[in-house]
Amino acid sequence: GENVEQHPSTLSVQEGDSAVIKCTYSDSASNYFPWYKQELGKRPQLIIDIRSNVGEKKDQRIAVTLNKTAKHFSLHITETQPEDSAVYFCAASRGQAGTALIFGKGTTLSVSS
Amino acid sequence: NAGVTQTPKFQVLKTGQSMTLQCAQDMNHNSMYWYRQDPGMGLRLIYYSASEGTTDKGEVPNGYNVSRLNKREFSLRLESAAPSQTSVYFCASTLSDSPNYEQYFGPGTRLTVT
């Protein structure tokens, strides 16, 4: 079945450093790739997403890149801050965008000051 | 707008008991989803409903049933709870035919089965 693999499972960085989280997906029909942030005890919230017709998208300190040929997509956070500490999940649409999502297992990011 | 709401927030069941988790959204979304979240396992899709009147199985449907009561409400039922169903359950919704595919999550239900 469809699968999304996410690496690393934990990531520790110093404040101001960059953080990169990588995901691969298996379903060639997937065309929508969101990233969610979940703080401890809270619900997941969307931070950025990308469609398959775009290779890169940026929103202030956060960027996402997509390589559809290799079925890879990555989250880049620059100038990390302690409030970036959370669990980050990548996801891929189950086929076309607007349908169900398959999530990766998450990356716990710790930013120390 | 309340967004996506879930009841109850917490529940403890004994093995074999049944219960229904309730979810409602007031954003006029057509698609609704149920996920479970276990440590180190991410969010796994249990069932979803692409529109009122339809439901489909996700990755881990065994032991669960769902009902799309109307456009606003999507419930998840455990007929005979098992300790393996101890988890945090999230409901989510989206407007699948809009340019924005964001799924909005409810606050979650923490379920313990003893």
Short mmCIF file of C-alpha atoms in Angstrom, two decimals:
data_model
loop_
_atom_site.label_atom_id
_atom_site.label_comp_id
_atom_site.label_asym_id
_atom_site.label_seq_id
_atom_site.Cartn_x
_atom_site.Cartn_y
_atom_site.Cartn_z
CA GLY A 1 0.00 0.00 0.00
CA GLU A 2 0.91 3.67 0.06
CA ASN A 3 3.75 4.60 2.38
CA VAL A 4 5.54 7.75 3.54
CA GLU A 5 8.93 7.45 5.19
CA GLN A 6 10.35 10.33 7.24
CA HIS A 7 13.88 10.94 8.50
CA PRO A 8 15.34 11.63 10.95
CA SER A 9 13.06 10.64 13.82
CA THR A 10 14.81 13.10 16.16
CA LEU A 11 16.82 16.22 15.38
CA SER A 12 18.64 18.50 17.81
CA VAL A 13 20.04 21.85 16.68
CA GLN A 14 21.38 25.02 18.24
CA GLU A 15 19.33 28.19 18.00
CA GLY A 16 20.11 29.93 14.72
CA ASP A 17 21.11 26.74 12.89
CA SER A 18 19.13 25.26 10.01
CA ALA A 19 17.08 22.07 10.24
CA VAL A 20 16.20 19.72 7.38
CA ILE A 21 13.65 16.91 7.48
CA LYS A 22 13.28 14.52 4.55
CA CYS A 23 10.41 12.35 3.33
CA THR A 24 9.88 9.84 0.56
CA TYR A 25 6.55 8.59 -0.74
CA SER A 26 5.51 5.54 -2.74
CA ASP A 27 2.29 6.51 -4.57
CA SER A 28 3.06 7.97 -7.99
CA ALA A 29 -0.42 9.49 -8.09
CA SER A 30 0.20 11.67 -5.00
CA ASN A 31 0.14 15.34 -5.93
CA TYR A 32 -0.22 17.20 -2.64
CA PHE A 33 2.40 17.27 0.14
CA PRO A 34 1.66 19.14 3.38
CA TRP A 35 3.78 19.55 6.50
CA TYR A 36 2.20 19.72 9.96
CA LYS A 37 3.64 20.91 13.27
CA GLN A 38 2.40 19.48 16.53
CA GLU A 39 3.33 20.96 19.88
CA LEU A 40 3.11 18.83 22.98
CA GLY A 41 -0.49 18.04 23.88
CA LYS A 42 -1.87 20.05 20.97
CA ARG A 43 -3.46 19.24 17.63
CA PRO A 44 -1.43 19.12 14.38
CA GLN A 45 -1.44 22.38 12.43
CA LEU A 46 -0.47 22.98 8.82
CA ILE A 47 2.70 25.04 8.38
CA ILE A 48 3.34 24.75 4.64
CA ASP A 49 2.28 22.63 1.68
CA ILE A 50 3.32 22.07 -1.92
CA ARG A 51 1.61 20.77 -5.04
CA SER A 52 3.25 18.48 -7.56
CA ASN A 53 3.44 21.17 -10.24
CA VAL A 54 5.82 23.25 -8.08
CA GLY A 55 9.40 22.39 -7.18
CA GLU A 56 9.87 24.74 -4.23
CA LYS A 57 7.81 26.96 -1.94
CA LYS A 58 8.95 29.35 0.75
CA ASP A 59 7.23 31.12 3.62
CA GLN A 60 9.57 33.28 5.71
CA ARG A 61 11.95 30.87 7.51
CA ILE A 62 10.28 27.73 6.20
CA ALA A 63 10.71 26.19 2.76
CA VAL A 64 9.67 22.94 1.15
CA THR A 65 11.25 21.30 -1.90
CA LEU A 66 9.79 18.52 -4.02
CA ASN A 67 11.52 16.11 -6.41
CA LYS A 68 8.66 14.25 -8.06
CA THR A 69 10.93 12.04 -10.14
CA ALA A 70 12.70 10.72 -7.06
CA LYS A 71 9.52 10.91 -4.91
CA HIS A 72 11.32 12.99 -2.29
CA PHE A 73 10.26 16.14 -0.49
CA SER A 74 11.97 18.05 2.28
CA LEU A 75 11.26 20.71 4.91
CA HIS A 76 13.90 23.35 5.55
CA ILE A 77 13.77 25.63 8.59
CA THR A 78 16.37 28.40 8.73
CA GLU A 79 17.43 30.49 11.74
CA THR A 80 15.76 28.10 14.13
CA GLN A 81 14.28 29.40 17.38
CA PRO A 82 13.33 27.59 20.60
CA GLU A 83 9.64 27.94 19.68
CA ASP A 84 10.31 25.79 16.60
CA SER A 85 10.72 22.83 18.98
CA ALA A 86 7.87 20.41 18.18
CA VAL A 87 7.06 17.25 16.26
CA TYR A 88 6.87 17.74 12.49
CA PHE A 89 4.92 15.42 10.20
CA CYS A 90 5.12 15.16 6.44
CA ALA A 91 2.22 13.73 4.47
CA ALA A 92 1.29 12.78 0.92
CA SER A 93 -2.16 12.72 -0.65
CA ARG A 94 -3.63 9.32 -1.30
CA GLY A 95 -3.87 9.97 -5.00
CA GLN A 96 -5.29 13.33 -5.95
CA ALA A 97 -5.19 16.35 -3.66
CA GLY A 98 -8.25 16.76 -1.49
CA THR A 99 -8.44 13.08 -0.65
CA ALA A 100 -7.05 11.31 2.40
CA LEU A 101 -3.46 11.84 3.57
CA ILE A 102 -0.80 9.30 4.46
CA PHE A 103 1.48 10.66 7.20
CA GLY A 104 5.11 9.98 8.01
CA LYS A 105 5.99 8.91 11.55
CA GLY A 106 7.20 12.32 12.60
CA THR A 107 10.41 14.12 13.52
CA THR A 108 10.95 15.53 17.00
CA LEU A 109 12.89 18.78 16.60
CA SER A 110 14.63 20.24 19.63
CA VAL A 111 16.14 23.72 19.38
CA SER A 112 18.40 24.66 22.26
CA SER A 113 19.37 28.23 23.10
CA ASN B 1 -16.51 29.52 14.34
CA ALA B 2 -15.63 26.65 16.66
CA GLY B 3 -13.80 24.78 13.87
CA VAL B 4 -13.58 21.04 14.54
CA THR B 5 -14.85 19.86 17.93
CA GLN B 6 -14.54 16.43 19.52
CA THR B 7 -16.17 14.81 22.53
CA PRO B 8 -15.19 13.48 24.95
CA LYS B 9 -11.70 14.85 25.66
CA PHE B 10 -10.73 11.86 27.81
CA GLN B 11 -12.23 8.39 28.27
CA VAL B 12 -11.29 5.23 30.14
CA LEU B 13 -12.92 1.97 29.03
CA LYS B 14 -12.68 -1.60 30.18
CA THR B 15 -11.90 -4.30 27.63
CA GLY B 16 -15.07 -5.26 25.79
CA GLN B 17 -16.97 -2.04 26.44
CA SER B 18 -18.27 0.04 23.57
CA MET B 19 -18.28 3.77 22.96
CA THR B 20 -18.75 6.40 20.28
CA LEU B 21 -16.40 9.31 19.68
CA GLN B 22 -18.18 12.37 18.33
CA CYS B 23 -16.81 14.91 15.86
CA ALA B 24 -18.45 18.00 14.39
CA GLN B 25 -17.27 20.84 12.17
CA ASP B 26 -18.89 24.17 11.37
CA MET B 27 -16.76 25.13 8.34
CA ASN B 28 -19.08 23.59 5.71
CA HIS B 29 -16.37 21.07 4.81
CA ASN B 30 -17.36 18.07 2.72
CA SER B 31 -14.58 15.64 3.72
CA MET B 32 -13.97 14.32 7.24
CA TYR B 33 -11.37 11.96 8.67
CA TRP B 34 -10.56 9.91 11.74
CA TYR B 35 -6.92 9.30 12.73
CA ARG B 36 -5.26 7.60 15.64
CA GLN B 37 -1.91 8.73 17.01
CA ASP B 38 0.40 6.40 18.88
CA PRO B 39 3.93 7.20 20.09
CA GLY B 40 6.43 6.81 17.25
CA MET B 41 3.72 5.86 14.75
CA GLY B 42 2.59 9.21 13.45
CA LEU B 43 -1.03 9.74 12.44
CA ARG B 44 -2.72 6.72 10.93
CA LEU B 45 -5.95 7.03 9.01
CA ILE B 46 -8.78 4.86 10.36
CA TYR B 47 -11.73 5.88 8.15
CA TYR B 48 -12.70 8.85 6.07
CA SER B 49 -15.77 10.31 4.44
CA ALA B 50 -15.24 12.18 1.18
CA SER B 51 -18.80 13.50 1.24
CA GLU B 52 -22.08 13.09 3.08
CA GLY B 53 -23.30 9.54 2.59
CA THR B 54 -19.94 7.95 1.78
CA THR B 55 -17.29 6.33 3.96
CA ASP B 56 -14.05 4.53 3.12
CA LYS B 57 -11.49 2.50 5.00
CA GLY B 58 -8.09 3.94 5.78
CA GLU B 59 -4.90 2.22 6.90
CA VAL B 60 -6.15 0.74 10.20
CA PRO B 61 -9.96 0.22 10.09
CA ASN B 62 -10.22 -3.08 12.00
CA GLY B 63 -12.20 -2.80 15.23
CA TYR B 64 -13.89 0.47 14.25
CA ASN B 65 -17.05 1.64 12.53
CA VAL B 66 -18.03 5.11 11.40
CA SER B 67 -21.17 7.05 10.61
CA ARG B 68 -21.42 10.24 8.60
CA LEU B 69 -24.56 11.50 10.29
CA ASN B 70 -24.87 14.65 8.17
CA LYS B 71 -22.49 17.12 6.57
CA ARG B 72 -21.32 18.43 9.97
CA GLU B 73 -20.92 15.24 12.00
CA PHE B 74 -18.75 12.14 11.68
CA SER B 75 -18.68 9.62 14.52
CA LEU B 76 -16.30 6.76 15.30
CA ARG B 77 -17.55 3.69 17.17
CA LEU B 78 -15.61 1.04 19.04
CA GLU B 79 -17.94 -1.93 19.42
CA SER B 80 -15.72 -4.00 21.73
CA ALA B 81 -12.74 -2.03 22.97
CA ALA B 82 -9.33 -3.69 23.23
CA PRO B 83 -6.14 -2.47 24.98
CA SER B 84 -4.55 -2.09 21.51
CA GLN B 85 -7.04 0.71 20.86
CA THR B 86 -5.52 2.85 23.60
CA SER B 87 -4.54 5.94 21.65
CA VAL B 88 -5.21 9.60 20.95
CA TYR B 89 -7.93 9.99 18.33
CA PHE B 90 -8.08 13.01 16.07
CA CYS B 91 -10.88 14.04 13.78
CA ALA B 92 -10.12 16.33 10.82
CA SER B 93 -12.01 17.98 8.00
CA THR B 94 -11.31 19.72 4.70
CA LEU B 95 -13.05 21.32 1.75
CA SER B 96 -11.72 18.91 -0.85
CA ASP B 97 -12.88 20.77 -3.94
CA SER B 98 -11.31 24.09 -3.07
CA PRO B 99 -7.81 25.34 -3.91
CA ASN B 100 -6.94 25.02 -0.21
CA TYR B 101 -6.64 21.37 0.81
CA GLU B 102 -5.67 22.03 4.41
CA GLN B 103 -7.02 19.49 6.87
CA TYR B 104 -8.19 21.12 10.10
CA PHE B 105 -7.84 18.95 13.19
CA GLY B 106 -9.94 18.74 16.31
CA PRO B 107 -8.36 18.83 19.79
CA GLY B 108 -8.28 15.04 20.12
CA THR B 109 -9.74 12.38 22.42
CA ARG B 110 -7.37 10.52 24.71
CA LEU B 111 -8.72 6.97 25.12
CA THR B 112 -7.37 4.38 27.55
CA VAL B 113 -8.61 0.78 27.44
CA THR B 114 -7.74 -1.31 30.49
#
